Coordinates of C-alpha atoms in Angstrom, one line a residue:
Chain A
X1235 CA -25.1 -51.3 9.3
X1236 CA -22.5 -54.0 8.8
X1237 CA -22.6 -55.3 5.2
X1238 CA -22.7 -59.1 5.2
X1239 CA -21.5 -60.4 1.9
X1240 CA -23.8 -63.3 2.0
X1241 CA -26.8 -61.1 2.3
X1242 CA -25.5 -58.7 -0.4
X1243 CA -25.0 -61.5 -2.9
X1244 CA -28.4 -63.0 -1.8
X1245 CA -30.5 -59.9 -2.5
X1246 CA -28.7 -58.9 -5.7
X1247 CA -28.8 -62.4 -7.2
X1248 CA -32.4 -63.2 -6.2
X1249 CA -33.4 -59.8 -7.4
X1250 CA -32.1 -60.5 -10.9
X1251 CA -33.3 -64.1 -10.9
X1252 CA -36.8 -63.2 -9.8
X1253 CA -36.9 -60.3 -12.2
X1254 CA -35.9 -62.6 -15.1
X1255 CA -38.4 -65.2 -14.0
X1256 CA -41.2 -62.7 -13.7
X1257 CA -40.5 -61.4 -17.2
X1258 CA -40.4 -64.8 -18.8
X1259 CA -43.7 -65.7 -17.0
X1260 CA -45.5 -62.6 -18.2
X1261 CA -44.1 -62.9 -21.7
X1262 CA -45.4 -66.5 -21.8
X1263 CA -48.7 -65.3 -20.6
X1264 CA -48.8 -62.9 -23.5
X1265 CA -47.9 -65.7 -25.9
X1266 CA -44.6 -64.2 -26.8
X1267 CA -42.2 -67.0 -25.7
X1268 CA -41.3 -69.5 -28.4
X1269 CA -41.1 -73.0 -27.0
X1270 CA -37.4 -73.4 -27.9
X1271 CA -35.7 -76.0 -25.7
X1272 CA -32.3 -74.3 -25.4
X1273 CA -33.9 -71.0 -24.7
X1274 CA -35.9 -72.5 -22.0
X1275 CA -33.0 -74.4 -20.5
X1276 CA -30.6 -71.5 -20.4
X1277 CA -33.0 -68.7 -19.4
X1278 CA -34.8 -70.7 -16.7
X1279 CA -31.5 -72.2 -15.7
X1280 CA -30.0 -68.8 -15.2
X1281 CA -33.1 -67.6 -13.3
X1282 CA -33.3 -70.7 -11.1
X1283 CA -29.6 -70.7 -10.6
X1284 CA -29.5 -67.1 -9.4
X1285 CA -32.5 -67.6 -7.1
X1286 CA -31.2 -70.9 -5.6
X1287 CA -27.6 -69.7 -5.1
X1288 CA -28.9 -66.5 -3.6
X1289 CA -31.2 -68.3 -1.2
X1290 CA -28.5 -70.7 -0.2
X1291 CA -26.1 -67.9 0.3
X1292 CA -28.5 -66.1 2.7
X1293 CA -28.2 -69.0 5.1
X1294 CA -24.5 -68.1 5.4
X1295 CA -25.2 -65.1 7.6
X1296 CA -27.2 -67.2 10.2
X1297 CA -25.7 -68.2 13.5
X1298 CA -27.5 -71.5 13.4
X1299 CA -28.2 -72.3 9.7
X1300 CA -29.3 -75.9 10.5
X1301 CA -32.4 -74.5 12.0
X1302 CA -33.3 -72.3 9.0
X1303 CA -36.4 -74.4 8.3
X1304 CA -38.0 -72.8 11.4
X1305 CA -38.0 -69.5 9.6
X1306 CA -41.1 -70.5 7.6
X1307 CA -43.3 -70.5 10.7
X1308 CA -44.0 -66.9 11.6
X1309 CA -45.4 -65.6 8.4
X1310 CA -48.2 -64.0 10.3
X1311 CA -46.0 -61.3 11.8
X1312 CA -42.5 -61.5 10.2
X1313 CA -41.5 -60.2 6.8
X1314 CA -38.4 -62.4 6.9
X1315 CA -40.7 -65.4 7.4
X1316 CA -43.0 -64.2 4.6
X1317 CA -40.1 -63.9 2.2
X1318 CA -39.1 -67.4 3.0
X1319 CA -42.6 -68.8 2.4
X1320 CA -43.0 -66.7 -0.8
X1321 CA -39.7 -67.9 -2.2
X1322 CA -40.5 -71.5 -1.6
X1323 CA -44.1 -71.3 -2.8
X1324 CA -42.9 -69.5 -6.0
X1325 CA -40.8 -72.6 -6.9
X1326 CA -44.1 -74.5 -7.4
X1327 CA -45.5 -72.6 -10.4
X1328 CA -42.0 -71.8 -11.6
X1329 CA -41.3 -75.6 -11.6
X1330 CA -44.5 -76.3 -13.5
X1331 CA -43.6 -73.6 -16.0
X1332 CA -40.1 -75.0 -16.4
X1333 CA -41.3 -78.5 -16.8
X1334 CA -43.9 -77.6 -19.4
X1335 CA -41.5 -75.6 -21.4
X1336 CA -38.4 -77.8 -21.3
X1337 CA -39.9 -81.4 -21.1
X1338 CA -43.2 -80.9 -22.9
X1339 CA -42.0 -78.2 -25.4
X1340 CA -44.9 -75.8 -24.8
X1341 CA -45.2 -72.2 -23.6
X1342 CA -48.9 -71.8 -24.0
X1343 CA -52.1 -72.8 -22.1
X1344 CA -51.5 -74.1 -18.6
X1345 CA -47.7 -73.6 -19.0
X1346 CA -48.3 -70.0 -19.6
X1347 CA -50.7 -69.7 -16.7
X1348 CA -48.0 -71.3 -14.4
X1349 CA -45.6 -68.7 -15.8
X1350 CA -47.9 -65.8 -14.9
X1351 CA -48.4 -67.2 -11.4
X1352 CA -44.7 -67.6 -11.0
X1353 CA -44.3 -64.0 -12.1
X1354 CA -46.7 -63.0 -9.3
X1355 CA -44.8 -65.1 -6.8
X1356 CA -41.5 -63.7 -7.8
X1357 CA -42.8 -60.1 -7.4
X1358 CA -44.3 -60.9 -4.0
X1359 CA -41.0 -62.4 -2.9
X1360 CA -39.0 -59.3 -3.9
X1361 CA -41.5 -57.1 -2.2
X1362 CA -41.3 -59.2 1.0
X1363 CA -37.5 -59.0 0.9
X1364 CA -37.7 -55.2 0.6
X1365 CA -40.3 -55.0 3.4
X1366 CA -37.9 -56.6 5.8
X1367 CA -35.8 -53.5 5.6
X1368 CA -38.6 -51.0 5.0
X1369 CA -40.3 -52.0 8.2
X1370 CA -37.4 -51.2 10.5
X1371 CA -38.1 -47.9 12.3
X1372 CA -34.7 -47.5 14.0
X1373 CA -33.0 -47.3 10.6
X1374 CA -34.2 -44.2 8.7
X1375 CA -32.3 -44.9 5.4
X1376 CA -34.4 -48.1 5.2
X1377 CA -37.6 -47.0 6.8
X1378 CA -38.4 -45.0 3.7
X1379 CA -41.0 -44.9 0.9
X1380 CA -38.1 -45.3 -1.6
X1381 CA -37.1 -48.8 -0.4
X1382 CA -39.7 -51.2 -1.9
X1383 CA -40.0 -49.5 -5.3
X1384 CA -36.2 -49.4 -5.4
X1385 CA -35.9 -53.1 -4.8
X1386 CA -38.5 -53.8 -7.5
X1387 CA -36.9 -51.4 -10.0
X1388 CA -33.5 -53.0 -9.6
X1389 CA -34.9 -56.5 -9.8
X1390 CA -36.8 -55.6 -13.1
X1391 CA -33.8 -53.8 -14.5
X1392 CA -31.3 -56.6 -13.9
X1393 CA -33.9 -59.1 -15.1
X1394 CA -34.6 -57.2 -18.3
X1395 CA -30.9 -56.9 -19.0
X1396 CA -30.5 -60.6 -18.7
X1397 CA -33.6 -61.1 -20.9
X1398 CA -32.1 -58.8 -23.6
X1399 CA -28.8 -60.6 -23.5
X1400 CA -30.6 -64.0 -23.8
X1401 CA -32.7 -62.7 -26.7
X1402 CA -29.5 -61.7 -28.6
X1403 CA -27.7 -65.0 -27.8
X1404 CA -30.6 -67.0 -29.1
X1405 CA -31.0 -65.0 -32.3
X1406 CA -34.2 -63.2 -31.4
X1407 CA -32.9 -59.6 -30.8
X1408 CA -35.7 -57.0 -30.3
X1409 CA -35.2 -53.3 -30.7
X1410 CA -38.3 -52.7 -28.5
X1411 CA -36.9 -54.7 -25.6
X1412 CA -33.5 -53.2 -26.0
X1413 CA -35.1 -49.7 -25.7
X1414 CA -37.3 -50.9 -22.9
X1415 CA -34.2 -52.0 -21.0
X1416 CA -32.5 -48.7 -21.5
X1417 CA -35.6 -46.8 -20.2
X1418 CA -36.0 -49.1 -17.2
X1419 CA -32.3 -48.7 -16.3
X1420 CA -32.7 -44.9 -16.6
X1421 CA -35.8 -45.1 -14.3
X1422 CA -33.9 -47.2 -11.7
X1423 CA -30.9 -44.7 -11.9
X1424 CA -33.2 -41.7 -11.3
X1425 CA -34.9 -43.6 -8.4
X1426 CA -31.5 -44.4 -6.9
X1427 CA -30.3 -40.8 -7.0
X1428 CA -33.5 -39.6 -5.4
X1429 CA -33.2 -42.3 -2.7
X1430 CA -29.6 -41.1 -2.0
X1431 CA -30.7 -37.5 -1.8
X1432 CA -33.4 -38.3 0.7
X1433 CA -31.1 -40.6 2.7
X1434 CA -28.4 -37.9 3.0
X1435 CA -31.0 -35.4 4.3
X1436 CA -32.8 -37.6 6.8
X1437 CA -31.5 -37.9 10.3
X1438 CA -32.3 -40.4 13.0
X1439 CA -36.0 -40.5 14.1
X1440 CA -35.1 -39.5 17.7
X1441 CA -32.4 -37.6 19.5
X1442 CA -30.2 -38.4 22.5
X1443 CA -32.6 -36.5 24.8
X1444 CA -35.4 -38.8 23.8
X1445 CA -33.1 -41.9 23.9
X1446 CA -32.1 -41.1 27.5
X1447 CA -35.3 -39.6 28.8
X1448 CA -33.3 -36.5 29.8
X1449 CA -35.7 -34.1 28.1
X1450 CA -34.1 -30.7 28.6
X1451 CA -30.8 -29.1 27.5
X1452 CA -28.1 -30.9 25.6
X1453 CA -26.9 -34.4 26.4
X1454 CA -23.4 -35.5 25.5
X1455 CA -21.8 -39.0 25.8
X1456 CA -18.7 -38.7 27.9
X1457 CA -18.0 -42.4 28.7
X1458 CA -18.9 -45.6 26.9
X1459 CA -19.9 -48.6 29.0
X1460 CA -16.9 -50.5 27.6
X1461 CA -13.5 -49.6 26.1
X1462 CA -13.7 -51.9 23.0
X1463 CA -16.3 -52.1 20.3
X1464 CA -19.0 -54.6 21.1
X1465 CA -21.6 -56.5 18.9
X1466 CA -23.8 -53.4 18.8
X1467 CA -21.1 -51.1 17.4
X1468 CA -19.8 -53.7 15.0
X1469 CA -23.2 -54.6 13.6
X1470 CA -25.1 -51.3 13.9
X1471 CA -22.3 -48.8 14.2
X1472 CA -20.5 -49.7 10.9
X1473 CA -19.2 -46.5 9.2
X1474 CA -17.7 -45.9 5.8
X1475 CA -15.7 -42.8 5.2
X1476 CA -17.3 -40.1 3.1
X1477 CA -14.7 -40.1 0.4
X1478 CA -15.1 -43.9 0.0
X1479 CA -18.8 -43.6 -0.1
X1480 CA -18.7 -41.0 -2.8
X1481 CA -16.3 -43.0 -4.9
X1482 CA -18.5 -46.2 -4.5
X1483 CA -21.6 -44.2 -5.5
X1484 CA -19.9 -43.1 -8.6
X1485 CA -19.0 -46.7 -9.4
X1486 CA -22.6 -47.7 -8.9
X1487 CA -23.8 -45.0 -11.2
X1488 CA -21.3 -46.0 -13.9
X1489 CA -21.4 -49.8 -13.7
X1490 CA -25.0 -50.2 -12.6
X1491 CA -26.6 -47.7 -14.9
X1492 CA -24.6 -45.5 -17.3
X1493 CA -22.3 -48.1 -18.9
X1494 CA -25.0 -50.7 -19.4
X1495 CA -27.3 -48.1 -21.0
X1496 CA -24.5 -46.9 -23.3
X1497 CA -23.7 -50.5 -24.3
X1498 CA -27.4 -51.2 -25.1
X1499 CA -27.6 -48.0 -27.1
X1500 CA -24.5 -49.0 -29.2
X1501 CA -26.0 -52.5 -29.6
X1502 CA -29.0 -51.0 -31.4
X1503 CA -26.8 -49.9 -34.2
X1504 CA -24.1 -52.6 -34.4
X1505 CA -24.2 -55.9 -36.4
X1506 CA -25.7 -58.9 -34.5
X1507 CA -22.4 -60.6 -33.4
X1508 CA -21.2 -57.4 -31.7
X1509 CA -24.6 -56.7 -30.3
X1510 CA -24.6 -60.1 -28.5
X1511 CA -21.3 -59.4 -26.8
X1512 CA -22.4 -55.9 -25.9
X1513 CA -25.7 -57.1 -24.3
X1514 CA -24.0 -59.8 -22.3
X1515 CA -21.4 -57.4 -21.1
X1516 CA -24.1 -54.9 -20.1
X1517 CA -25.8 -57.5 -17.9
X1518 CA -22.5 -58.6 -16.3
X1519 CA -21.3 -55.1 -15.6
X1520 CA -24.7 -54.1 -14.2
X1521 CA -24.6 -57.0 -11.8
X1522 CA -21.2 -55.8 -10.4
X1523 CA -22.6 -52.3 -10.0
X1524 CA -25.7 -53.6 -8.2
X1525 CA -23.5 -55.6 -5.8
X1526 CA -21.8 -52.4 -4.8
X1527 CA -25.2 -50.6 -4.6
X1528 CA -26.3 -53.2 -2.1
X1529 CA -23.1 -52.9 -0.1
X1530 CA -23.7 -49.2 0.2
X1531 CA -27.4 -49.8 1.1
X1532 CA -26.0 -51.5 4.2
X1533 CA -22.9 -49.4 4.9
X1534 CA -24.7 -46.0 4.7
X1535 CA -27.6 -47.1 6.9
X1536 CA -27.6 -45.7 10.5
X1537 CA -29.3 -47.1 13.6
X1538 CA -30.6 -45.3 16.6
X1539 CA -28.5 -47.3 19.0
X1540 CA -25.4 -45.4 17.9
X1541 CA -26.9 -42.3 19.6
X1542 CA -26.1 -43.9 23.0
X1543 CA -22.5 -44.0 21.9
X1544 CA -22.4 -40.3 21.1
X1545 CA -22.9 -40.6 17.3
X1546 CA -25.4 -38.5 15.4
Chain B
X865 CA -45.1 -67.4 18.7
X866 CA -44.3 -63.9 17.5
X867 CA -47.7 -62.4 17.7
X868 CA -47.6 -59.8 20.5
X869 CA -50.2 -60.6 23.2
X870 CA -53.0 -58.0 23.2
X871 CA -52.7 -57.7 27.0
X872 CA -50.6 -59.4 29.7
X873 CA -51.7 -60.3 33.2
X874 CA -48.8 -58.4 34.7
X875 CA -46.2 -56.1 33.2
X876 CA -43.0 -56.8 35.2
X877 CA -40.2 -54.4 34.6
X878 CA -37.6 -52.2 36.1
X879 CA -37.6 -48.5 37.2
X880 CA -34.1 -46.9 37.0
X881 CA -33.5 -43.8 39.0
X882 CA -31.1 -41.5 37.1
X883 CA -30.9 -39.2 40.0
X884 CA -29.2 -41.7 42.2
X885 CA -27.2 -43.9 39.9
X886 CA -23.5 -43.4 40.5
X887 CA -22.2 -45.5 37.6
X888 CA -20.5 -48.1 39.9
X889 CA -21.3 -50.9 37.3
X890 CA -22.4 -53.3 40.1
X891 CA -25.6 -54.0 38.3
X892 CA -23.6 -54.8 35.1
X893 CA -21.3 -57.2 36.8
X894 CA -23.9 -58.9 39.0
X895 CA -26.0 -59.5 35.9
X896 CA -23.0 -61.0 34.1
X897 CA -22.3 -63.2 37.2
X898 CA -25.9 -64.4 37.6
X899 CA -26.0 -65.3 34.0
X900 CA -23.0 -67.6 34.2
X901 CA -25.7 -70.2 35.0
X902 CA -29.4 -70.6 34.3
X903 CA -31.5 -69.2 31.4
X904 CA -29.4 -67.9 28.5
X905 CA -26.2 -68.8 30.2
X906 CA -23.3 -68.6 29.9
X907 CA -22.7 -65.2 28.4
X908 CA -19.7 -65.6 26.1
X909 CA -16.5 -63.6 26.4
X910 CA -14.1 -63.9 23.5
X911 CA -10.5 -63.1 24.0
X912 CA -11.2 -61.6 27.5
X913 CA -7.6 -61.0 28.4
X914 CA -6.3 -60.4 24.9
X915 CA -6.1 -57.5 22.5
X916 CA -9.7 -57.5 21.2
X917 CA -12.1 -58.6 24.0
X918 CA -15.7 -59.0 23.0
X919 CA -18.6 -60.3 25.0
X920 CA -22.3 -60.5 25.6
X921 CA -23.7 -58.3 28.3
X922 CA -27.3 -57.7 29.1
X923 CA -26.9 -54.5 31.0
X924 CA -24.5 -51.6 30.1
X925 CA -24.0 -48.3 32.0
X926 CA -23.3 -45.2 29.9
X927 CA -22.2 -41.9 31.2
X928 CA -23.6 -38.6 29.9
X929 CA -23.2 -35.0 30.6
X930 CA -26.5 -33.1 30.6
X931 CA -26.2 -29.3 30.3
X932 CA -29.3 -27.3 31.1
X933 CA -30.0 -23.7 32.2
X934 CA -29.4 -24.9 35.8
X935 CA -25.8 -26.0 34.8
X936 CA -24.1 -29.2 33.9
X937 CA -24.6 -32.6 35.6
X938 CA -23.2 -36.1 35.1
X939 CA -25.8 -38.7 34.5
X940 CA -25.0 -42.4 34.6
X941 CA -27.4 -44.3 32.4
X942 CA -28.0 -48.1 32.7
X943 CA -29.3 -49.5 29.4
X944 CA -30.9 -52.9 29.2
X945 CA -34.0 -54.5 27.6
X946 CA -37.2 -52.5 28.4
X947 CA -39.6 -55.4 27.9
X948 CA -41.8 -53.2 25.7
X949 CA -45.6 -53.7 25.4
X950 CA -45.3 -53.7 21.6
X951 CA -41.9 -55.1 21.0
X952 CA -40.7 -55.0 17.4
X953 CA -38.1 -57.6 18.2
X954 CA -40.9 -60.1 18.8
X955 CA -42.8 -59.5 15.6
X956 CA -39.8 -59.5 13.2
X957 CA -38.6 -62.9 14.4
X958 CA -39.1 -65.5 11.7
X959 CA -38.8 -68.6 13.9
X960 CA -40.9 -67.7 16.9
X961 CA -37.8 -67.8 19.1
X962 CA -38.5 -64.2 20.3
X963 CA -41.7 -64.0 22.4
X964 CA -43.5 -62.0 25.1
X965 CA -45.0 -63.9 27.9
X966 CA -48.7 -63.3 28.5
X967 CA -48.4 -64.1 32.2
X968 CA -45.9 -61.4 33.1
X969 CA -45.0 -59.5 29.9
X970 CA -41.3 -60.6 30.0
X971 CA -39.7 -60.7 26.5
X972 CA -37.5 -63.7 26.1
X973 CA -35.5 -65.7 23.5
X974 CA -36.1 -69.4 23.1
X975 CA -32.5 -70.4 22.6
X976 CA -33.4 -73.7 20.9
X977 CA -35.3 -72.0 18.1
X978 CA -33.2 -69.0 17.4
X979 CA -31.3 -69.1 14.1
X980 CA -29.2 -66.1 14.8
X981 CA -30.4 -64.0 11.9
X982 CA -29.9 -60.8 14.0
X983 CA -33.1 -59.2 12.7
X984 CA -34.4 -58.6 16.2
X985 CA -31.3 -56.6 17.1
X986 CA -31.8 -54.5 14.0
X987 CA -35.4 -53.9 15.1
X988 CA -34.6 -52.9 18.6
X989 CA -33.9 -49.2 18.7
X990 CA -32.4 -49.5 22.2
X991 CA -29.7 -52.0 21.5
X992 CA -31.1 -54.5 24.0
X993 CA -30.1 -57.6 22.0
X994 CA -26.7 -59.0 21.4
X995 CA -25.5 -61.9 19.3
X996 CA -23.5 -64.6 21.0
X997 CA -20.9 -65.6 18.5
X998 CA -20.0 -68.8 20.4
X999 CA -23.5 -70.4 20.3
X1000 CA -24.9 -68.5 17.3
X1001 CA -28.0 -67.2 19.0
X1002 CA -29.3 -63.8 20.2
X1003 CA -29.4 -63.1 23.9
X1004 CA -31.0 -60.4 26.0
X1005 CA -32.0 -59.4 29.5
X1006 CA -34.4 -62.1 30.9
X1007 CA -35.6 -59.9 33.8
X1008 CA -34.0 -62.8 35.8
X1009 CA -36.9 -65.0 35.1
X1010 CA -34.9 -67.8 36.6
X1011 CA -34.5 -65.8 39.8
X1012 CA -37.8 -64.0 40.5
X1013 CA -39.8 -67.3 40.6
X1014 CA -37.1 -69.3 42.2
X1015 CA -38.3 -70.9 45.4
X1016 CA -34.8 -72.0 46.3
X1017 CA -34.1 -68.4 47.1
X1018 CA -35.3 -66.5 50.1
X1019 CA -38.4 -64.3 49.3
X1020 CA -36.4 -61.0 49.5
X1021 CA -33.8 -62.3 47.0
X1022 CA -36.4 -63.0 44.3
X1023 CA -35.6 -59.8 42.5
X1024 CA -33.4 -59.4 39.4
X1025 CA -29.7 -59.6 40.3
X1026 CA -29.1 -56.0 39.2
X1027 CA -31.8 -54.7 41.5
X1028 CA -30.3 -56.7 44.5
X1029 CA -26.8 -55.4 43.7
X1030 CA -27.5 -51.7 43.4
X1031 CA -25.9 -50.0 46.4
X1032 CA -27.8 -46.7 46.0
X1033 CA -31.2 -48.2 45.4
X1034 CA -31.3 -46.8 41.9
X1035 CA -33.0 -49.9 40.5
X1036 CA -36.5 -51.0 41.4
X1037 CA -38.5 -54.0 40.3
X1038 CA -42.2 -54.7 40.2
X1039 CA -45.5 -54.8 38.2
X1040 CA -45.8 -51.6 36.2
X1041 CA -49.2 -52.8 35.0
X1042 CA -50.6 -52.4 38.5
X1043 CA -51.1 -48.7 39.3
X1044 CA -51.1 -49.5 43.0
X1045 CA -47.7 -51.2 43.0
X1046 CA -44.7 -49.5 44.7
X1047 CA -42.9 -49.1 41.3
X1048 CA -46.0 -47.5 39.6
X1049 CA -46.4 -45.1 42.5
X1050 CA -42.7 -44.3 42.3
X1051 CA -43.0 -43.6 38.6
X1052 CA -46.1 -41.3 39.2
X1053 CA -44.4 -39.4 42.0
X1054 CA -41.1 -38.8 40.2
X1055 CA -42.7 -38.4 36.7
X1056 CA -40.9 -41.4 35.2
X1057 CA -40.5 -41.5 31.4
X1058 CA -40.3 -44.0 28.6
X1059 CA -37.3 -43.9 26.3
X1060 CA -37.9 -43.0 22.6
X1061 CA -41.7 -42.8 23.2
X1062 CA -42.3 -41.4 19.7
X1063 CA -41.3 -44.8 18.1
X1064 CA -44.3 -46.4 19.6
X1065 CA -42.9 -49.6 21.2
X1066 CA -44.3 -48.6 24.7
X1067 CA -41.4 -49.7 26.9
X1068 CA -42.4 -51.2 30.2
X1069 CA -39.2 -50.1 32.0
X1070 CA -39.3 -46.5 33.2
X1071 CA -36.5 -44.0 33.9
X1072 CA -36.8 -41.5 36.7
X1073 CA -35.2 -38.2 35.6
X1074 CA -32.7 -36.4 37.9
X1075 CA -34.4 -34.1 40.3
X1076 CA -34.3 -30.3 39.8
X1077 CA -31.3 -28.6 41.4
X1078 CA -33.5 -25.9 43.0
X1079 CA -35.5 -28.6 44.9
X1080 CA -32.6 -29.8 46.9
X1081 CA -30.1 -27.1 47.8
X1082 CA -29.4 -24.5 50.5
X1083 CA -30.9 -26.1 53.5
X1084 CA -28.4 -29.0 53.3
X1085 CA -25.5 -26.5 53.6
X1086 CA -24.1 -25.6 57.0
X1087 CA -25.5 -22.4 58.5
X1088 CA -23.2 -19.4 58.4
X1089 CA -20.9 -18.9 61.4
X1090 CA -21.9 -16.2 63.7
X1091 CA -19.7 -13.1 64.0
X1092 CA -16.4 -14.1 65.5
X1093 CA -14.9 -11.0 67.0
X1094 CA -16.4 -9.6 70.2
X1095 CA -16.8 -5.8 70.3
X1096 CA -16.2 -4.7 73.8
X1097 CA -14.9 -5.8 77.2
X1098 CA -11.7 -7.6 78.0
X1099 CA -12.0 -10.0 75.1
X1100 CA -12.6 -7.2 72.7
X1101 CA -9.3 -5.5 73.9
X1102 CA -7.4 -8.9 73.6
X1103 CA -8.8 -9.2 70.0
X1104 CA -7.6 -5.7 69.0
X1105 CA -4.2 -6.2 70.6
X1106 CA -3.7 -9.5 68.8
X1107 CA -5.0 -8.2 65.5
X1108 CA -2.2 -5.6 65.2

């Protein structure tokens, strides 16, 4: 599938933003968030910033972005519509949470309750985003039980790494959260490898015999309907060479998981100033790794229509 | 509205005869021509005479070679929207631009609502939908909805352009929801099939598989010539003389 940069940035940024928002909301619910003004401004600013720029970026892949408001209407049947509704609805409790924390200087009571509801909204939005892909039968790499948990794990991992970085910057480092971030990143890494293994083994859900109705024998494409590539081949027939795929996967494993984990481990043992730098670096490096992971998510996906053009 | 209707009054669709299609592309070009005006028109062509032409077509004809125990055969395969009974392209649409009509089951795109997110083309396993880069919306076969109900045309012309154009009568149009209709009877008689039935979209259009070789050979060939050389008499002697 053709990787659209606007969608890649959108899902990675909103994943991290919603992950951070969900964590802040739940922590507030548990009474663990100090009502510090700057902590509130920066952490919610980063969360809202990631979410808002991600959502705006997603309109960049539309043919008619000026009509994007119509996308909120079909929530009864469409996961894309549900994602839009969930993202906008989540802004309400998130806004209340932010207002209470930043302008009223409190993170308890109804502010905390708003935070918890925002956490729920954030999680539902990430699930809806993942379901858009998970529900597409013609694309076996996406139509998989690995897709939704994968999106959630990557959202929580990137959100937790941002949280750990913020904790260090604001002088509240926590060994427990640092180790939690390491474990979560390890879990996401394992899940990613398992997803790749499953995706490499799965073929298309039908064969060319079924696609053409020519049930017996072998069917072979000998002539395309057109000499040049058309929209279908450009959008659904995108291919990436195996050696590039493998190299990019290595980059994802290094930048998305291994290096951030290593930096966090080192940060457990270094003095505070160095630890701040290491945790911020870990979050930034992971973001770059996740952008490549999302690019591969698209590039490695295959669609049944390519069968008609003689591809497996 | 992107809820799929539980039932439609009619199920209009096409029946494509793979035994008879010769791959002439007349259906392809007549569809393109008809859609220079009317619903969903015009179908954009970018750089048509240049190095990288790209355009929107509703109907495309592939060519395959099928090899069975009976030998090999070339099969020309027209591919266009199958107007499925449970179209995924309708339910995934976030704006309601993609819809299935309750009156006749035709699946259409409301061009004024489409935002060009392309999700419907991802959801369709058959590649029925294409993105028009010029106007930024998705387009697909309309089953010539602007032709089949058009009372400015003579009654016999109120069929889809592709059906009218086919020189070998490989394309048929009718109500596949009515078991007594000509197309339904044709499907029953020739054991017409749905494409990718295991995916569960229940396509309305049906494809008639090529007939078995054994069912149509031998008695079409010319009879063997009878023995040419006479045995006896004057003619037999002439034959022997001339054969030396």
